[in-house]
Amino acid sequence: MEYISINGKRKLSGSVQINGAKNAAVAIIPAAIAAGGKCVIENLPHVEDVTTLTHAIEHLGGSCRFPDEHTLEIDSGGINQYTVPYDLAKKMRASYYMLGALLGRFKKAEVPLPGGCSLGVRPINYHLRGFEQLGAKIHTEHGIVKAAADKLTGANIYLEFPSVGATINIMIAAVFAEGVTQIENAAKEPHVVDTANFLNKLGANIKGAGTDNIRITGTDGLNGGDYSIIPDQIEAGTYMIAAAITGGDVTVERIIPKHMDSLTAKLEEMQCETEIRDDSIRIKAEKPLHAVNFKAMVYPGFPTDLQPQAAALLSVSSGSGIITETVHEQRFQYVEELRRLGANINVEGRAAFVNGGAELTGAQVNATDLRAGAALVVAGLAAKGETVIGNVMHLDRGYEHLESKLAALGADVKRISHPDEYDA
Ligand code: EPZ
């Protein structure tokens, strides 16, 4: 078993380079299946979810090659299977994008219901309803979603909630639908725009990505092409919060500062100083932090994927703050683990009430999901003594070189292996 061990209370300083966006990568790689030609995807984060997707493509008959750590060549010309195996699908939520890609290109797909972080009930009914509106027949049998169509036809699709996954999945399939598809109440997250830009580069005709009304004019097929993925908004935000919680001075580089607006504004409100440049943000946290309220919302609101890290930050700030979660049903499972470190947080429904001023002390804790793990890392950096975080495979799904990046900023952090349960 592997664990991350952190000896906290060290101010982080220096600069850190942010990788490509994991949630864009896990949409763009399946979208490349739809291309049928050779795609070269650059600025990919080298994380577990990316590796899992390459295995899925190889299983389907395509080929994948990493010319270097952050570049992936996908040749989906040889794909001759439409069934994604359970072992691969269960590892990640984004396996659902295989449905849109295979259905679009081959009019046939069989994909087990997805796995991924446990954040409450996470159905994919909006995705499936969208495919049906495009003309597909869908049925779920033994946990496998089976989709098939003679042809796909453009439709007006209204999403009850601006779901990131449903927007991207329907968009990928609709590239192959005859006529025009409109997705109304579409998600506006940066990775929706990135996936649309990738598909357009391959010859798709998608307009309006980044607004709540996306229009896709169908095409017969896509070409291959090269594409470079946008920087990871959530990785960047995690390091910005790590800088703030340690009273540090860190420049987060190779980012799109606009994507960070909701977090930057909150950190400034908490008394951090910020310097925003073209592709970097410097966070200086010299003054004591003041608690504020956070409301996790769809983009451009505060990202739900940063709310666990924000809770860690609030717990050491002066005063009290409320975190409201409006995207996922259950995203407070990390609270119990943060409490082991001394955080004072109470959860009622979709709100967490954080009493600040806690003196965090190291403890053995478990990452219950990816961003819960990130919150524990951030809290461990501020805690006195050793924090040992278990279930690090969650962190490996989303953060490349986490320990070495933190160590380069001055953190005392290392990965430890232990045959059984670690006894701290
Ligand atoms: C994506 O998940 C991200 N995952 C999540 O990041 C992120 O938290 C989420 O978007 C919101 O930004 C990937 O991109 C792989 P949704 P997704 O569809 O697409 C409900 C991380 O930490 N819903 O926007 O699954 C759903 O239950 C991960 O990196 C339905 O009811 O999120 C949720 O409450 C965690 N039916 C809400 O909508 C559906 O068909 C938003 O989900 C689809 C969604």
Coordinates of C-alpha atoms in Angstrom, one line a residue, residues 10-291:
R10 CA 6.4 24.9 6.2
K11 CA 5.7 28.0 4.1
L12 CA 5.6 27.2 0.4
S13 CA 7.6 29.5 -1.9
G14 CA 8.8 29.5 -5.5
S15 CA 6.9 28.7 -8.7
V16 CA 5.1 25.6 -9.9
Q17 CA 4.1 24.7 -13.5
I18 CA 0.6 23.4 -14.0
N19 CA -0.1 20.5 -16.3
G20 CA -2.8 20.1 -18.9
A21 CA -6.4 19.7 -17.6
K22 CA -7.3 16.2 -16.5
N23 CA -11.0 16.7 -17.1
A24 CA -10.3 18.1 -20.6
A25 CA -7.9 15.2 -21.4
V26 CA -10.4 12.5 -20.4
A27 CA -13.0 14.0 -22.8
I28 CA -10.6 14.7 -25.7
I29 CA -9.0 11.2 -25.7
P30 CA -12.4 9.5 -26.2
A31 CA -13.3 12.2 -28.7
A32 CA -10.3 11.1 -30.7
I33 CA -11.9 7.7 -31.1
A34 CA -14.5 9.5 -33.2
A35 CA -11.8 10.9 -35.5
G36 CA -10.9 7.6 -37.2
G37 CA -7.5 9.1 -38.1
K38 CA -4.3 9.9 -36.3
C39 CA -4.5 12.5 -33.5
V40 CA -1.6 13.9 -31.6
I41 CA -2.6 15.4 -28.2
E42 CA -0.1 17.6 -26.4
N43 CA 0.1 19.0 -22.9
L44 CA -1.6 15.9 -21.5
P45 CA -1.3 15.4 -17.8
H46 CA 0.4 12.0 -17.1
V47 CA -2.2 10.7 -14.6
E48 CA -3.9 7.4 -14.0
D49 CA -7.2 8.3 -15.8
V50 CA -5.2 9.0 -19.0
T51 CA -3.5 5.7 -18.9
T52 CA -6.8 3.9 -18.3
L53 CA -8.3 5.5 -21.4
T54 CA -5.4 4.5 -23.5
H55 CA -5.9 0.9 -22.4
A56 CA -9.6 1.2 -23.4
I57 CA -8.7 2.5 -26.8
E58 CA -6.2 -0.4 -27.3
H59 CA -8.8 -2.9 -26.2
L60 CA -11.1 -1.5 -28.9
G61 CA -8.4 -2.1 -31.6
G62 CA -6.9 1.4 -31.8
S63 CA -3.3 2.2 -30.9
C64 CA -1.8 4.6 -28.5
R65 CA 1.8 5.8 -28.1
F66 CA 3.5 8.3 -25.8
P67 CA 6.3 10.0 -27.8
D68 CA 7.0 11.8 -24.5
E69 CA 5.4 12.0 -21.1
H70 CA 2.9 14.7 -22.1
T71 CA 2.1 13.8 -25.7
L72 CA -0.1 11.0 -26.9
E73 CA -0.6 9.7 -30.4
I74 CA -3.8 8.0 -31.0
D75 CA -4.6 6.1 -34.1
S76 CA -8.2 5.0 -33.9
G77 CA -8.3 3.8 -37.6
G78 CA -8.1 0.2 -36.4
I79 CA -11.0 0.3 -34.0
N80 CA -13.2 -2.7 -34.6
Q81 CA -15.0 -3.3 -31.3
Y82 CA -17.8 -1.3 -29.6
T83 CA -17.7 -2.8 -26.2
V84 CA -15.7 -1.3 -23.3
P85 CA -14.8 -3.8 -20.7
Y86 CA -16.1 -3.4 -17.1
D87 CA -12.6 -3.4 -15.6
L88 CA -11.7 -0.3 -17.4
A89 CA -15.1 1.5 -17.2
K90 CA -15.4 1.1 -13.4
K91 CA -12.1 2.9 -12.8
M92 CA -13.3 6.3 -14.1
R93 CA -16.3 8.4 -14.7
A94 CA -15.1 9.6 -18.0
S95 CA -15.5 6.2 -19.6
Y96 CA -19.0 7.4 -20.4
Y97 CA -17.5 9.6 -23.2
M98 CA -16.8 6.3 -25.1
L99 CA -20.6 6.1 -25.6
G100 CA -20.9 9.4 -27.4
A101 CA -17.7 8.7 -29.5
L102 CA -18.6 5.1 -30.5
L103 CA -22.2 5.9 -31.1
G104 CA -21.3 8.9 -33.2
R105 CA -18.8 7.1 -35.4
F106 CA -20.1 3.6 -35.5
K107 CA -23.8 4.0 -34.5
K108 CA -23.2 1.4 -31.9
A109 CA -21.7 1.3 -28.4
E110 CA -21.7 -0.9 -25.3
V111 CA -20.2 0.7 -22.2
P112 CA -20.7 -0.4 -18.6
L113 CA -22.1 2.2 -16.2
P114 CA -19.2 4.4 -15.2
G115 CA -17.2 4.5 -12.0
G116 CA -15.3 7.5 -10.6
C117 CA -15.4 9.5 -7.5
S118 CA -18.3 8.7 -5.1
L119 CA -20.0 12.1 -4.7
G120 CA -23.6 10.9 -4.3
V121 CA -25.9 9.4 -6.9
R122 CA -24.4 10.3 -10.3
P123 CA -26.8 9.1 -12.9
I124 CA -26.1 9.6 -16.7
N125 CA -29.8 10.0 -17.6
Y126 CA -29.2 13.4 -19.3
H127 CA -26.6 11.8 -21.6
L128 CA -28.9 8.9 -22.5
R129 CA -31.9 11.1 -23.1
G130 CA -29.8 13.3 -25.4
F131 CA -28.7 10.2 -27.4
E132 CA -32.3 9.1 -27.7
Q133 CA -33.3 12.5 -28.9
L134 CA -30.6 12.1 -31.6
G135 CA -32.4 8.9 -32.7
A136 CA -30.5 6.2 -30.7
K137 CA -32.2 3.3 -29.0
I138 CA -30.8 2.8 -25.5
H139 CA -31.2 0.0 -23.0
T140 CA -29.3 -0.9 -19.9
E141 CA -28.7 -4.6 -19.3
H142 CA -26.6 -6.2 -16.5
G143 CA -25.0 -2.8 -15.8
I144 CA -24.1 -2.2 -19.4
V145 CA -25.5 0.7 -21.5
K146 CA -26.2 -0.5 -25.0
A147 CA -26.8 2.2 -27.6
A148 CA -27.5 1.7 -31.3
A149 CA -28.9 3.8 -34.1
D150 CA -29.4 3.4 -37.9
K151 CA -28.6 7.1 -38.2
L152 CA -28.4 10.1 -35.9
T153 CA -30.5 13.2 -36.6
G154 CA -30.0 16.7 -35.2
A155 CA -32.4 17.7 -32.4
N156 CA -33.1 20.4 -29.8
I157 CA -31.9 19.1 -26.5
Y158 CA -32.6 20.9 -23.3
L159 CA -30.6 19.8 -20.3
E160 CA -32.4 20.0 -16.9
F161 CA -29.0 20.8 -15.3
P162 CA -25.9 22.1 -17.1
S163 CA -24.1 18.8 -16.8
V164 CA -20.5 18.9 -18.0
G165 CA -20.5 15.2 -19.0
A166 CA -23.9 15.3 -20.8
T167 CA -23.0 18.5 -22.7
I168 CA -19.7 17.0 -23.9
N169 CA -21.0 13.5 -24.6
I170 CA -24.0 14.8 -26.6
M171 CA -21.8 17.2 -28.5
I172 CA -19.4 14.4 -29.6
A173 CA -22.3 12.2 -30.8
A174 CA -24.1 15.2 -32.5
V175 CA -21.0 15.9 -34.7
F176 CA -22.2 12.8 -36.6
A177 CA -25.9 13.7 -36.6
E178 CA -27.6 14.8 -39.8
G179 CA -28.6 18.5 -39.6
V180 CA -28.3 20.8 -36.6
T181 CA -28.3 19.9 -32.9
Q182 CA -28.8 22.6 -30.3
I183 CA -27.9 21.9 -26.7
E184 CA -29.7 24.4 -24.4
N185 CA -28.7 25.0 -20.8
A186 CA -25.3 23.6 -21.8
A187 CA -22.4 23.5 -19.3
K188 CA -19.9 26.3 -19.8
E189 CA -16.8 24.8 -18.1
P190 CA -13.4 25.5 -19.8
H191 CA -13.1 21.8 -20.7
V192 CA -16.4 21.9 -22.7
V193 CA -14.9 24.7 -24.8
D194 CA -11.6 22.7 -25.1
T195 CA -13.3 19.6 -26.4
A196 CA -15.4 21.7 -28.9
N197 CA -12.1 23.3 -30.1
F198 CA -10.5 19.9 -30.5
L199 CA -13.5 18.6 -32.5
N200 CA -13.6 21.7 -34.6
K201 CA -9.9 21.3 -35.4
L202 CA -10.7 17.8 -36.7
G203 CA -13.4 19.2 -39.0
A204 CA -16.5 19.5 -36.8
N205 CA -18.8 22.5 -36.9
I206 CA -19.6 23.5 -33.3
K207 CA -20.5 27.0 -32.4
G208 CA -21.4 28.6 -29.0
A209 CA -19.3 26.4 -26.7
G210 CA -18.7 28.4 -23.5
T211 CA -22.3 29.8 -23.7
D212 CA -25.4 28.0 -22.6
N213 CA -26.5 27.3 -26.2
I214 CA -24.3 25.1 -28.3
R215 CA -25.1 24.5 -32.0
I216 CA -23.6 21.6 -33.8
T217 CA -24.0 21.1 -37.5
G218 CA -23.4 17.5 -38.4
T219 CA -20.7 16.2 -40.6
D220 CA -19.9 12.8 -42.4
G221 CA -16.6 12.2 -40.7
L222 CA -13.7 13.8 -38.9
N223 CA -10.0 14.0 -39.8
G224 CA -7.1 13.4 -37.5
G225 CA -5.2 16.4 -36.2
D226 CA -2.9 17.9 -33.5
Y227 CA -4.2 19.6 -30.4
S228 CA -2.8 21.0 -27.2
I229 CA -4.9 20.8 -24.0
I230 CA -5.7 23.8 -21.8
P231 CA -4.1 24.1 -18.3
D232 CA -5.7 22.4 -15.4
Q233 CA -7.9 24.9 -13.5
I234 CA -8.3 22.6 -10.5
E235 CA -4.6 21.6 -10.2
A236 CA -3.8 25.4 -10.4
G237 CA -6.4 26.2 -7.7
T238 CA -5.1 23.4 -5.4
Y239 CA -1.6 25.0 -5.5
M240 CA -3.0 28.5 -5.0
I241 CA -4.8 27.2 -1.9
A242 CA -1.7 25.4 -0.7
A243 CA 0.2 28.6 -1.0
A244 CA -2.5 30.5 1.0
I245 CA -2.8 27.9 3.8
T246 CA 0.9 27.8 4.5
G247 CA 1.3 31.6 4.5
G248 CA 3.5 31.2 1.4
D249 CA 4.5 33.1 -1.7
V250 CA 3.9 30.9 -4.8
T251 CA 3.6 31.7 -8.5
V252 CA 1.4 29.3 -10.3
E253 CA 2.6 29.2 -13.9
R254 CA 1.3 28.0 -17.3
I255 CA -2.3 28.7 -16.5
I256 CA -5.2 30.7 -17.9
P257 CA -5.7 33.3 -15.1
K258 CA -9.3 34.0 -16.3
H259 CA -10.3 30.4 -15.4
M260 CA -9.1 31.2 -11.8
D261 CA -11.3 34.3 -11.3
S262 CA -13.7 32.9 -8.8
L263 CA -10.9 31.5 -6.6
T264 CA -8.6 34.6 -7.0
A265 CA -11.5 36.8 -5.9
K266 CA -12.0 34.7 -2.8
L267 CA -8.4 34.6 -1.9
E268 CA -8.2 38.3 -2.2
E269 CA -11.3 38.6 0.1
M270 CA -9.4 36.4 2.6
Q271 CA -6.5 38.9 2.6
C272 CA -4.1 37.2 0.2
E273 CA -2.2 39.4 -2.2
T274 CA -2.3 38.4 -5.8
E275 CA -0.3 39.4 -8.9
I276 CA -2.1 38.3 -12.1
R277 CA 0.0 38.1 -15.3
D278 CA -0.7 36.7 -18.8
D279 CA -0.2 33.1 -17.9
S280 CA 0.5 33.0 -14.1
I281 CA -0.8 34.2 -10.8
R282 CA 1.4 34.9 -7.7
I283 CA -0.3 34.3 -4.3
K284 CA 1.3 36.0 -1.3
A285 CA -0.3 35.1 2.0
E286 CA 1.6 37.3 4.5
K287 CA -1.5 38.6 6.4
P288 CA -3.7 36.4 8.6
L289 CA -6.5 34.8 6.6
H290 CA -10.1 35.9 7.1
A291 CA -12.9 33.4 6.7

